[in-house]
Amino acid sequence: MRTKLARRRSEGLIPYLFLAPWMIGVLAFSAIPIFTSLYLSFTNYNFVGTPNWIGLRNYITMFTNDPQYLQSLKVTFTYVFVAVPLELAFALSLAMLLNRGISGLGMYRSLYYMPSLIGGSVAVAILWRQVFGEDGIVNQALGIFGIDMPSWIGTPSHAVWALILLKVWQFGSPMIIFLAGLKQIPNDFYEASSLDGAGRWKQFAHITLPMLTPIVLFNAIMQMISSFQAFTPAYVISEGTGGPVNSTLFYTLYLYQNGFGNFQMGYASSMAWVLFIIIGVFTWLAFQSSNKWVHYDN
Amino acid sequence: MALVIRYQKVFIHALIIAGVVIMLYPVLWMLSSSLKPTQLIFTDHSLWPKEFTLDHYKNGWKGISKTTFTTYYLNSFMLVFFAIIGNVVSCSLAAYAFARLEFKGKKWMFAVMLMTMMIPLHVLVIPQYIMFNKLDWMNTILPIVVPKFFATEGFFVFLTIQFIRSLPRELDQAATVDGCGPLRIYTKVILPLIVPAIVTTTIFTFIWTWNDFFSQLLYLTGQDKLTVTLALRMFLDAMGESALGSLFAMSFLSIVPVFLMFLFFQRFIVEGIASTGIK
């Protein structure tokens, strides 16, 4: 009886021992920082002085008196809402092409995934500077068709496109998720519909796409969240400036410049919170709209 | 009819291969350029260099101001090594508790774990930077490595929980009947069975830590502390376009470890993405 009681008590504590690292981690690296960050966002903390409470001033400045901030918002929104749909379209097209019972699927899938694996690296950002430079391979290829282009990364109206294409180039992981989804669609559906005389496009519109909508939603949210936070390519390709003329001043790059370049940590914290809210709102909107277009089978 | 299908198949293969060529062309171009003499990089358009040279690799390896890439690679591998140990140990411990043990507050703690996965890094990074600075951890790998020993990457905890949940509970029950406590069940029953989850954690920790430019940029500043990733960026700033060949050579070498990981562990990577939607 006593041993049983003792064992129960010790088992009562043991789970917390397993969880201890995680609990300390959450407290030290998530909970305390998140409240500190919220507090700092209402201060003018500059890393050396003491934080002074300035209320909403950072937030007001951002939207009324900081053209660079608004520019960074514009660049980031352009990036997210052009790159993500394009990326998903490519991912889905390739997944459908690869899902037609062809041989060598494993190899093709790996080859298409390769860019995603290295796409976030500095090496690829460096490569992209050259690929979209004045004599880069993209302009050489366009030259064959008689199209004469300036350096993409040196031209304000073109630079963000080089970054968008870098993102689209990395369609590998949504593609793999689409492929997994396509495999779940029962073959009977297609067989039944071809007996009814449905063509390939009809099958796509009435079977494939509706069945895949939960995965489209998932991929869209995942890619949107990661694109809002993109940093490395913009930093490396513009050598940390966001240039030319702020045309690649990504949100996180401007946040970095404020927080760790000028040590305006109060202001950078406010920026981080606005980003958090933006991501939250768009994720919520995606889920809200999903009632209208996502089909779940019962 | 059979012939039409055969032609269709050939056409699809051709389309897919054309896509692969376009996708991989930039990387092959980088490799090919790194093997060409400087004056040929922009004039010799063929992927197969007319003249081969390894000079860019020799010159590039010397790095910047006396620190060679040997140092940078050692730094990167050390960082990755500790990150992997940290993630594997702390995440599997937490995952076991969440998946198999009963305790007070489990529900809301699990909710907290899911929530931490959704917080953007940028909200946390400024207070963390201030904290690590106060601890005098600047210019060491501690700010990057230590949090990983505390299961801060909730994603891996979640992945491992899902994996443990798929294992039959009878195994633990049998071990309990044999007199095993939770610690022995964890080490003798669970750990050997969750090897695929551990491998997935290892691979993705490797790749993400290797490529994680932002944290390394924040915390590692001393010349002898730089990682391969940071050294490449320094190289770009210091040399500009003049040392393009060396820049390409070192860039290519920097992605080789990631390629190798992929080559050996393709199955785990693809299954990991398909089942959990990584990145």
Coordinates of C-alpha atoms in Angstrom, one line a residue:
Chain A
M1 CA 0.0 0.0 0.0
R2 CA 2.7 2.4 1.0
T3 CA 4.8 1.5 -2.0
K4 CA 1.9 1.9 -4.3
L5 CA 1.2 5.3 -2.9
A6 CA 4.8 6.3 -3.2
R7 CA 4.9 5.1 -6.8
R8 CA 1.9 7.1 -7.7
R9 CA 3.3 10.2 -6.2
S10 CA 6.6 9.8 -8.0
E11 CA 4.8 9.2 -11.3
G12 CA 2.9 12.3 -10.6
L13 CA 6.1 14.2 -10.7
I14 CA 7.9 12.3 -13.4
P15 CA 6.0 13.8 -16.4
Y16 CA 7.1 17.2 -15.3
L17 CA 10.7 16.0 -15.3
F18 CA 10.3 15.0 -18.9
L19 CA 8.8 18.3 -19.7
A20 CA 11.2 20.4 -17.6
P21 CA 13.4 21.4 -20.5
W22 CA 10.4 22.4 -22.6
M23 CA 8.8 24.4 -19.8
I24 CA 12.0 26.3 -19.1
G25 CA 12.4 26.9 -22.8
V26 CA 8.8 28.3 -23.2
L27 CA 9.3 30.6 -20.2
A28 CA 12.8 31.9 -21.1
F29 CA 12.7 32.0 -24.8
S30 CA 9.0 32.6 -25.6
A31 CA 6.8 33.8 -22.8
I32 CA 9.2 36.4 -21.2
P33 CA 10.5 37.6 -24.6
I34 CA 6.9 38.0 -25.9
F35 CA 5.8 40.2 -23.0
T36 CA 9.1 42.2 -23.1
S37 CA 8.7 42.7 -26.8
L38 CA 5.2 44.0 -26.3
Y39 CA 6.4 46.4 -23.6
L40 CA 9.4 47.6 -25.6
S41 CA 7.1 48.4 -28.5
F42 CA 5.6 51.2 -26.4
T43 CA 9.0 52.6 -25.6
N44 CA 11.9 54.4 -27.3
Y45 CA 14.5 51.8 -26.2
N46 CA 17.7 52.2 -28.1
F47 CA 19.8 49.4 -26.5
V48 CA 22.1 51.7 -24.4
G49 CA 19.6 54.0 -22.6
T50 CA 16.7 53.1 -20.5
P51 CA 13.3 52.4 -22.2
N52 CA 11.0 55.4 -21.9
W53 CA 7.2 54.8 -22.2
I54 CA 6.0 56.7 -25.2
G55 CA 2.6 55.1 -25.7
L56 CA 1.5 54.5 -29.2
R57 CA 4.0 56.9 -30.8
N58 CA 6.0 54.1 -32.6
Y59 CA 2.9 52.8 -34.1
I60 CA 1.7 56.2 -35.2
T61 CA 5.0 57.2 -36.6
M62 CA 5.1 54.0 -38.7
F63 CA 1.9 54.8 -40.6
T64 CA 2.1 58.6 -40.7
N65 CA 5.7 59.6 -40.7
D66 CA 7.9 56.9 -42.1
P67 CA 7.7 56.5 -45.9
Q68 CA 10.3 53.8 -45.8
Y69 CA 8.1 51.7 -43.5
L70 CA 5.2 52.1 -45.9
Q71 CA 7.5 51.1 -48.8
S72 CA 8.6 48.0 -46.9
L73 CA 4.9 47.0 -46.4
K74 CA 4.2 47.6 -50.1
V75 CA 7.2 45.5 -51.2
T76 CA 6.3 42.7 -48.8
F77 CA 2.7 42.6 -49.9
T78 CA 3.7 42.5 -53.5
Y79 CA 6.1 39.7 -52.8
V80 CA 3.7 37.6 -50.8
F81 CA 0.6 38.0 -53.0
V82 CA 2.4 37.5 -56.3
A83 CA 4.9 34.9 -55.3
V84 CA 2.7 32.6 -53.3
P85 CA -0.1 32.1 -55.9
L86 CA 2.5 31.6 -58.7
E87 CA 4.4 29.1 -56.5
L88 CA 1.3 27.1 -55.7
A89 CA 0.2 27.1 -59.4
F90 CA 3.6 25.6 -60.4
A91 CA 3.5 23.2 -57.5
L92 CA 0.1 21.9 -58.4
S93 CA 0.8 21.7 -62.2
L94 CA 4.0 19.7 -61.6
A95 CA 2.3 17.5 -59.0
M96 CA -0.4 16.6 -61.5
L97 CA 2.1 16.0 -64.2
L98 CA 4.1 13.7 -61.9
N99 CA 1.0 11.9 -60.7
R100 CA 0.3 10.2 -64.0
G101 CA 1.8 6.8 -63.2
I102 CA 5.0 7.6 -65.0
S103 CA 8.2 5.7 -64.2
G104 CA 11.1 7.5 -62.4
L105 CA 8.7 9.5 -60.2
G106 CA 11.0 9.3 -57.2
M107 CA 13.9 10.8 -59.2
Y108 CA 11.8 13.6 -60.8
R109 CA 10.3 14.5 -57.5
S110 CA 13.7 14.8 -55.9
L111 CA 15.1 16.9 -58.7
Y112 CA 12.2 19.3 -58.5
Y113 CA 12.6 19.5 -54.8
M114 CA 16.3 20.3 -54.9
P115 CA 15.9 24.1 -55.3
S116 CA 13.7 24.3 -52.2
L117 CA 16.4 22.6 -50.2
I118 CA 19.1 25.2 -51.0
G119 CA 16.8 28.1 -51.8
G120 CA 17.1 29.8 -48.4
S121 CA 20.9 29.7 -48.5
V122 CA 23.3 32.6 -49.0
A123 CA 24.9 30.6 -51.8
V124 CA 21.7 30.7 -53.9
A125 CA 21.1 34.4 -53.1
I126 CA 24.6 35.1 -54.4
L127 CA 23.9 33.0 -57.5
W128 CA 20.6 34.9 -58.1
R129 CA 22.5 38.2 -58.1
Q130 CA 24.4 36.8 -61.1
V131 CA 21.5 35.0 -62.8
F132 CA 19.5 38.3 -62.9
G133 CA 22.5 40.6 -63.4
E134 CA 23.0 42.5 -66.6
D135 CA 24.9 39.7 -68.3
G136 CA 23.2 37.0 -66.3
I137 CA 21.8 33.9 -67.9
V138 CA 18.2 35.1 -67.8
N139 CA 19.0 38.1 -69.9
Q140 CA 21.1 36.0 -72.2
A141 CA 18.2 33.6 -72.7
L142 CA 15.8 36.6 -73.3
G143 CA 18.4 38.0 -75.7
I144 CA 17.9 34.9 -78.0
F145 CA 14.3 36.1 -78.4
G146 CA 15.5 39.6 -79.1
I147 CA 14.3 40.9 -75.7
D148 CA 16.8 43.4 -74.3
M149 CA 16.7 43.8 -70.5
P150 CA 18.7 45.8 -68.0
S151 CA 20.1 44.3 -64.9
W152 CA 17.1 43.0 -63.0
I153 CA 18.6 43.5 -59.6
G154 CA 19.9 46.9 -60.5
T155 CA 16.6 48.3 -61.7
P156 CA 14.0 49.4 -59.1
S157 CA 11.0 48.2 -61.1
H158 CA 12.5 44.8 -61.8
A159 CA 14.4 43.9 -58.6
V160 CA 11.5 42.5 -56.6
W161 CA 10.7 40.2 -59.6
A162 CA 14.0 38.5 -59.2
L163 CA 13.1 37.8 -55.6
I164 CA 9.6 36.6 -56.6
L165 CA 11.0 34.2 -59.1
L166 CA 13.5 32.9 -56.5
K167 CA 10.5 32.1 -54.3
V168 CA 8.5 30.5 -57.1
W169 CA 11.6 28.4 -58.1
Q170 CA 11.3 26.8 -54.7
F171 CA 7.9 25.2 -55.2
G172 CA 9.2 21.8 -54.1
S173 CA 7.6 21.3 -50.7
P174 CA 4.0 22.4 -51.7
M175 CA 4.5 20.1 -54.7
I176 CA 5.3 17.1 -52.5
I177 CA 2.3 17.9 -50.3
F178 CA 0.0 18.2 -53.4
L179 CA 1.4 14.9 -54.6
A180 CA 0.5 13.2 -51.3
G181 CA -3.0 14.7 -51.6
L182 CA -3.5 13.6 -55.2
K183 CA -2.7 10.0 -54.1
Q184 CA -5.6 10.2 -51.6
I185 CA -8.2 10.7 -54.3
P186 CA -9.8 7.4 -55.0
N187 CA -9.3 6.2 -58.6
D188 CA -13.0 5.1 -58.8
F189 CA -14.0 8.8 -59.0
Y190 CA -12.0 9.2 -62.2
E191 CA -13.2 5.9 -63.6
A192 CA -16.8 6.7 -62.9
S193 CA -16.6 10.1 -64.4
S194 CA -14.9 8.9 -67.6
L195 CA -17.7 6.4 -68.0
D196 CA -20.0 9.5 -67.9
G197 CA -17.9 11.0 -70.6
A198 CA -16.1 13.7 -68.6
G199 CA -12.9 15.0 -70.3
R200 CA -9.7 15.8 -68.6
W201 CA -10.6 19.4 -67.8
K202 CA -14.0 18.5 -66.4
Q203 CA -12.3 15.9 -64.2
F204 CA -9.8 18.5 -63.0
A205 CA -12.5 21.1 -62.3
H206 CA -15.0 18.7 -60.7
I207 CA -12.9 16.1 -59.0
T208 CA -9.2 17.0 -58.6
L209 CA -9.5 20.6 -57.6
P210 CA -12.4 20.3 -55.1
M211 CA -10.8 17.2 -53.5
L212 CA -7.6 19.2 -53.1
T213 CA -9.0 22.4 -51.6
P214 CA -8.0 21.5 -48.0
I215 CA -4.5 21.0 -49.2
V216 CA -4.6 24.2 -51.2
L217 CA -5.6 26.1 -48.1
F218 CA -2.9 24.4 -46.0
N219 CA -0.2 25.2 -48.6
A220 CA -1.4 28.7 -49.1
I221 CA -1.3 29.5 -45.3
M222 CA 2.1 27.9 -44.8
Q223 CA 3.7 29.6 -47.8
M224 CA 2.1 33.0 -46.9
I225 CA 3.4 32.9 -43.3
S226 CA 6.9 32.0 -44.4
S227 CA 6.9 34.6 -47.2
F228 CA 5.9 37.4 -44.9
Q229 CA 9.0 36.6 -42.9
A230 CA 11.4 36.2 -45.8
F231 CA 14.8 37.9 -45.1
T232 CA 18.0 36.2 -46.4
P233 CA 17.5 36.7 -50.2
A234 CA 16.6 40.3 -49.9
Y235 CA 19.4 41.0 -47.5
V236 CA 22.1 39.2 -49.6
I237 CA 20.9 40.3 -53.0
S238 CA 20.7 44.0 -52.0
E239 CA 23.8 43.7 -49.8
G240 CA 21.7 44.7 -46.8
T241 CA 20.4 47.9 -48.2
G242 CA 17.0 46.9 -49.7
G243 CA 18.0 48.7 -52.8
P244 CA 17.9 49.9 -55.5
V245 CA 15.8 52.8 -54.2
N246 CA 14.2 50.6 -51.5
S247 CA 12.6 48.4 -54.1
T248 CA 13.6 45.2 -52.2
L249 CA 13.2 46.6 -48.7
F250 CA 11.4 43.6 -47.3
Y251 CA 9.6 44.1 -44.0
T252 CA 12.0 42.0 -42.0
L253 CA 15.0 43.7 -43.6
Y254 CA 13.7 47.1 -42.6
L255 CA 13.0 45.7 -39.1
Y256 CA 16.6 44.4 -39.0
Q257 CA 18.0 47.7 -40.1
N258 CA 16.0 49.5 -37.4
G259 CA 16.6 47.0 -34.6
F260 CA 20.2 45.9 -35.1
G261 CA 21.6 48.5 -37.5
N262 CA 20.3 51.7 -35.7
F263 CA 19.5 49.9 -32.5
Q264 CA 16.0 51.5 -32.5
M265 CA 14.7 48.4 -30.6
G266 CA 11.5 50.0 -29.4
Y267 CA 10.5 50.9 -33.0
A268 CA 11.6 47.5 -34.3
S269 CA 9.5 45.8 -31.6
S270 CA 6.5 47.7 -32.7
M271 CA 7.2 46.6 -36.3
A272 CA 7.4 43.0 -35.2
W273 CA 4.0 43.3 -33.5
V274 CA 2.4 44.8 -36.5
L275 CA 3.9 41.9 -38.6
F276 CA 2.5 39.4 -36.1
I277 CA -1.0 41.0 -36.4
I278 CA -0.8 41.1 -40.2
I279 CA 0.1 37.4 -40.3
G280 CA -2.7 36.6 -37.8
V281 CA -5.3 38.6 -39.8
F282 CA -4.4 37.0 -43.1
T283 CA -4.4 33.5 -41.6
W284 CA -7.8 34.2 -40.1
L285 CA -9.1 35.6 -43.3
A286 CA -7.9 32.5 -45.2
F287 CA -9.7 30.3 -42.7
Q288 CA -12.9 32.4 -42.9
S289 CA -13.0 32.4 -46.6
S290 CA -12.3 28.6 -46.6
N291 CA -16.0 28.0 -45.7
K292 CA -16.8 29.1 -49.2
W293 CA -14.3 27.2 -51.2
V294 CA -12.8 24.3 -49.2
H295 CA -14.6 21.0 -49.4
Y296 CA -14.2 18.5 -46.7
D297 CA -15.6 15.1 -47.3
N298 CA -17.5 13.6 -44.4
Chain B
M1 CA -4.6 3.3 -79.1
A2 CA -1.6 1.8 -77.4
L3 CA 0.7 3.8 -79.6
V4 CA -1.1 7.0 -78.7
I5 CA -0.6 6.3 -75.0
R6 CA 3.0 5.5 -75.6
Y7 CA 3.5 8.9 -77.4
Q8 CA 1.7 10.6 -74.7
K9 CA 4.1 9.1 -72.1
V10 CA 7.1 10.2 -74.1
F11 CA 5.7 13.7 -74.3
I12 CA 5.1 13.8 -70.6
H13 CA 8.7 12.6 -69.8
A14 CA 10.1 15.2 -72.3
L15 CA 8.0 18.0 -70.6
I16 CA 9.2 16.9 -67.1
I17 CA 12.8 16.7 -68.1
A18 CA 12.7 20.1 -69.8
G19 CA 11.3 21.5 -66.5
V20 CA 14.1 19.8 -64.6
V21 CA 16.7 21.3 -66.9
I22 CA 15.3 24.8 -66.4
M23 CA 15.0 24.3 -62.6
L24 CA 18.6 23.0 -62.2
Y25 CA 20.2 25.2 -64.8
P26 CA 21.2 28.1 -62.4
V27 CA 23.0 25.6 -60.0
L28 CA 24.7 23.8 -62.9
W29 CA 25.8 27.2 -64.3
M30 CA 27.3 28.1 -60.9
L31 CA 29.2 24.8 -60.8
S32 CA 30.4 25.2 -64.3
S33 CA 31.4 28.8 -63.8
S34 CA 33.4 27.9 -60.7
L35 CA 35.5 25.6 -62.9
K36 CA 36.2 28.2 -65.7
P37 CA 39.1 30.7 -65.8
T38 CA 37.7 34.1 -64.8
Q39 CA 37.8 35.6 -68.3
L40 CA 35.7 32.8 -69.6
I41 CA 32.9 33.0 -67.0
F42 CA 30.8 35.4 -69.1
T43 CA 32.1 34.6 -72.5
D44 CA 32.1 30.8 -72.6
H45 CA 28.3 30.1 -72.5
S46 CA 28.5 26.3 -72.6
L47 CA 27.9 24.4 -69.4
W48 CA 30.9 22.2 -70.2
P49 CA 33.9 24.5 -69.7
K50 CA 36.3 24.8 -72.6
E51 CA 39.1 25.1 -70.1
F52 CA 39.0 23.7 -66.6
T53 CA 40.7 25.2 -63.6
L54 CA 40.6 24.5 -59.9
D55 CA 42.2 27.8 -59.0
H56 CA 38.9 29.3 -57.8
Y57 CA 38.6 26.5 -55.3
K58 CA 42.2 27.0 -54.1
N59 CA 41.9 30.8 -53.9
G60 CA 38.5 30.8 -52.4
W61 CA 39.4 28.3 -49.7
K62 CA 42.0 30.8 -48.4
G63 CA 39.0 33.0 -47.4
I64 CA 39.4 36.6 -46.2
S65 CA 42.1 38.1 -44.1
K66 CA 44.0 34.9 -43.1
T67 CA 41.0 32.9 -41.9
T68 CA 40.4 30.0 -44.2
F69 CA 37.3 28.1 -45.0
T70 CA 38.6 25.3 -42.8
T71 CA 37.7 27.4 -39.8
Y72 CA 34.4 28.4 -41.3
Y73 CA 33.4 24.8 -42.0
L74 CA 34.5 23.7 -38.5
N75 CA 32.4 26.5 -37.0
S76 CA 29.4 25.5 -39.1
F77 CA 29.7 21.8 -38.2
M78 CA 30.1 22.5 -34.5
L79 CA 27.0 24.8 -34.6
V80 CA 25.0 22.1 -36.4
F81 CA 26.2 19.3 -34.2
F82 CA 25.1 20.9 -30.9
A83 CA 21.8 22.1 -32.5
I84 CA 21.0 18.5 -33.5
I85 CA 21.9 17.1 -30.1
G86 CA 19.8 19.8 -28.4
N87 CA 16.8 19.3 -30.6
V88 CA 16.8 15.5 -30.6
V89 CA 17.1 15.2 -26.8
S90 CA 14.8 17.9 -25.6
C91 CA 12.1 17.5 -28.2
S92 CA 11.8 13.7 -27.8
L93 CA 11.6 14.1 -24.0
A94 CA 8.8 16.6 -24.2
A95 CA 7.1 14.6 -27.0
Y96 CA 7.1 11.4 -24.9
A97 CA 5.4 13.2 -22.0
F98 CA 2.8 14.8 -24.2
A99 CA 2.1 11.6 -26.1
R100 CA 2.1 9.0 -23.3
L101 CA 2.0 10.4 -19.8
E102 CA -0.9 11.8 -17.8
F103 CA -0.4 14.9 -15.8
K104 CA -2.2 18.0 -14.6
G105 CA -2.3 20.8 -17.0
K106 CA -1.5 18.7 -20.0
K107 CA -4.2 20.2 -22.2
W108 CA -3.3 23.8 -21.8
M109 CA 0.4 23.1 -22.0
F110 CA -0.2 21.3 -25.3
A111 CA -2.1 24.4 -26.5
V112 CA 0.8 26.6 -25.4
M113 CA 3.2 24.4 -27.4
L114 CA 1.1 24.8 -30.5
M115 CA 0.9 28.5 -30.0
T116 CA 4.6 28.9 -29.7
M117 CA 4.9 27.4 -33.2
M118 CA 2.9 30.3 -34.6
I119 CA 4.8 33.2 -33.1
P120 CA 7.0 34.9 -35.7
L121 CA 10.7 34.9 -34.7
H122 CA 10.8 38.7 -35.1
V123 CA 8.6 39.2 -32.1
L124 CA 11.0 37.3 -29.9
V125 CA 14.3 38.1 -31.3
I126 CA 14.8 41.6 -29.9
P127 CA 14.3 40.6 -26.2
Q128 CA 16.3 37.5 -26.8
Y129 CA 19.2 39.6 -28.3
I130 CA 19.1 41.9 -25.2
M131 CA 19.1 38.9 -22.9
F132 CA 22.0 37.1 -24.6
N133 CA 23.9 40.4 -24.6
K134 CA 23.3 40.7 -20.8
L135 CA 24.5 37.1 -20.4
D136 CA 27.6 38.0 -22.3
W137 CA 27.0 35.3 -24.9
M138 CA 27.6 37.6 -28.0
N139 CA 30.0 36.2 -30.5
T140 CA 29.6 32.6 -29.2
I141 CA 27.3 29.9 -30.6
L142 CA 25.4 29.8 -27.3
P143 CA 22.5 32.1 -28.4
I144 CA 21.8 29.8 -31.3
V145 CA 22.5 26.4 -29.6
V146 CA 21.3 26.7 -26.0
P147 CA 17.6 27.4 -26.8
K148 CA 17.6 24.1 -28.8
F149 CA 18.3 22.2 -25.6
F150 CA 15.0 23.5 -24.3
A151 CA 12.7 22.2 -27.0
T152 CA 12.1 25.7 -28.4
E153 CA 11.4 24.4 -31.9
G154 CA 7.9 23.2 -31.1
F155 CA 7.6 21.9 -34.6
F156 CA 9.9 19.0 -33.8
V157 CA 8.1 18.3 -30.6
F158 CA 4.8 18.1 -32.6
L159 CA 6.3 15.9 -35.2
T160 CA 7.6 13.4 -32.6
I161 CA 4.3 13.4 -30.7
Q162 CA 2.5 12.5 -33.9
F163 CA 5.0 9.7 -34.5
I164 CA 4.7 8.3 -30.9
R165 CA 0.9 8.4 -31.1
S166 CA 1.1 6.0 -34.1
L167 CA 2.9 3.4 -32.0
P168 CA 0.7 0.8 -30.2
R169 CA 0.2 1.6 -26.6
E170 CA 0.3 -2.1 -25.7
L171 CA 4.1 -1.9 -25.9
D172 CA 4.3 0.6 -23.0
Q173 CA 1.7 -1.4 -21.1
A174 CA 3.7 -4.6 -21.5
A175 CA 6.8 -2.8 -20.3
T176 CA 4.9 -1.4 -17.3
V177 CA 3.7 -4.9 -16.4
D178 CA 7.4 -6.0 -16.5
G179 CA 8.0 -3.3 -13.9
C180 CA 9.5 -0.5 -16.1
G181 CA 8.9 3.1 -15.1
P182 CA 8.5 6.0 -17.6
L183 CA 12.2 6.6 -17.8
R184 CA 13.0 3.0 -18.8
I185 CA 10.0 2.9 -21.2
Y186 CA 11.3 6.1 -22.8
T187 CA 14.8 4.8 -23.3
K188 CA 14.2 1.1 -23.9
V189 CA 10.8 1.1 -25.8
I190 CA 10.1 4.5 -27.3
L191 CA 13.5 5.8 -28.3
P192 CA 14.4 2.7 -30.5
L193 CA 11.0 2.9 -32.2
I194 CA 11.0 6.6 -33.0
V195 CA 14.2 6.5 -35.0
P196 CA 12.5 7.8 -38.1
A197 CA 11.3 10.9 -36.2
I198 CA 14.7 11.4 -34.8
V199 CA 16.3 11.1 -38.2
T200 CA 13.8 13.6 -39.6
T201 CA 14.6 16.0 -36.7
T202 CA 18.3 15.6 -37.3
I203 CA 18.1 16.2 -41.1
F204 CA 16.0 19.3 -40.8
T205 CA 17.9 20.7 -37.9
F206 CA 21.0 20.2 -40.0
I207 CA 19.7 21.9 -43.1
W208 CA 17.9 24.8 -41.3
T209 CA 20.8 25.5 -38.9
W210 CA 23.3 25.3 -41.8
N211 CA 21.3 27.8 -43.8
D212 CA 20.0 30.0 -41.0
F213 CA 21.6 33.3 -42.0
F214 CA 19.6 35.6 -39.7
S215 CA 20.7 34.2 -36.3
Q216 CA 24.2 33.7 -37.4
L217 CA 24.3 37.3 -38.7
L218 CA 23.0 38.6 -35.3
Y219 CA 25.2 36.7 -32.9
L220 CA 28.4 35.7 -34.7
T221 CA 30.7 38.7 -35.5
G222 CA 34.3 37.8 -34.9
Q223 CA 36.3 36.8 -38.0
D224 CA 37.3 33.4 -36.4
K225 CA 33.7 32.7 -35.3
L226 CA 32.1 33.1 -38.7
T227 CA 30.2 30.1 -40.3
V228 CA 30.3 29.2 -43.9
T229 CA 27.1 31.0 -44.5
L230 CA 28.4 34.3 -43.0
A231 CA 31.8 33.9 -44.6
L232 CA 30.1 33.8 -48.1
R233 CA 28.3 37.0 -47.4
M234 CA 31.6 38.6 -46.2
F235 CA 33.2 37.3 -49.3
L236 CA 30.6 39.0 -51.5
D237 CA 31.0 42.3 -49.7
A238 CA 34.8 42.2 -49.7
M239 CA 35.5 40.9 -53.1
G240 CA 32.5 42.1 -55.1
E241 CA 32.4 40.9 -58.7
S242 CA 36.2 40.7 -59.1
A243 CA 36.5 37.3 -57.4
L244 CA 33.4 35.8 -59.0
G245 CA 35.0 32.5 -59.7
S246 CA 36.0 32.0 -56.1
L247 CA 32.7 33.2 -54.9
F248 CA 30.9 30.6 -57.0
A249 CA 33.4 27.9 -56.0
M250 CA 32.8 28.5 -52.3
S251 CA 29.0 29.0 -52.8
F252 CA 28.9 25.6 -54.5
L253 CA 30.9 24.0 -51.7
S254 CA 28.6 25.5 -49.1
I255 CA 25.6 23.7 -50.5
V256 CA 27.4 20.3 -50.8
P257 CA 26.7 19.2 -47.2
V258 CA 23.0 19.9 -47.8
F259 CA 23.0 18.0 -51.0
L260 CA 24.6 15.0 -49.3
M261 CA 22.1 15.0 -46.5
F262 CA 19.4 15.0 -49.1
L263 CA 21.0 12.2 -51.1
F264 CA 21.3 9.9 -48.2
F265 CA 18.0 10.7 -46.5
Q266 CA 15.6 11.4 -49.4
R267 CA 12.9 9.1 -48.1
F268 CA 12.8 10.7 -44.7
I269 CA 12.7 14.2 -46.1
V270 CA 10.0 13.5 -48.6
E271 CA 7.9 11.6 -46.0
G272 CA 8.5 14.3 -43.5
I273 CA 7.2 17.0 -45.8
A274 CA 4.3 15.0 -47.1
S275 CA 3.0 14.1 -43.6
T276 CA 3.7 17.4 -41.8
G277 CA 4.0 20.1 -44.4
I278 CA 7.5 21.3 -43.3
K279 CA 8.2 24.8 -44.6

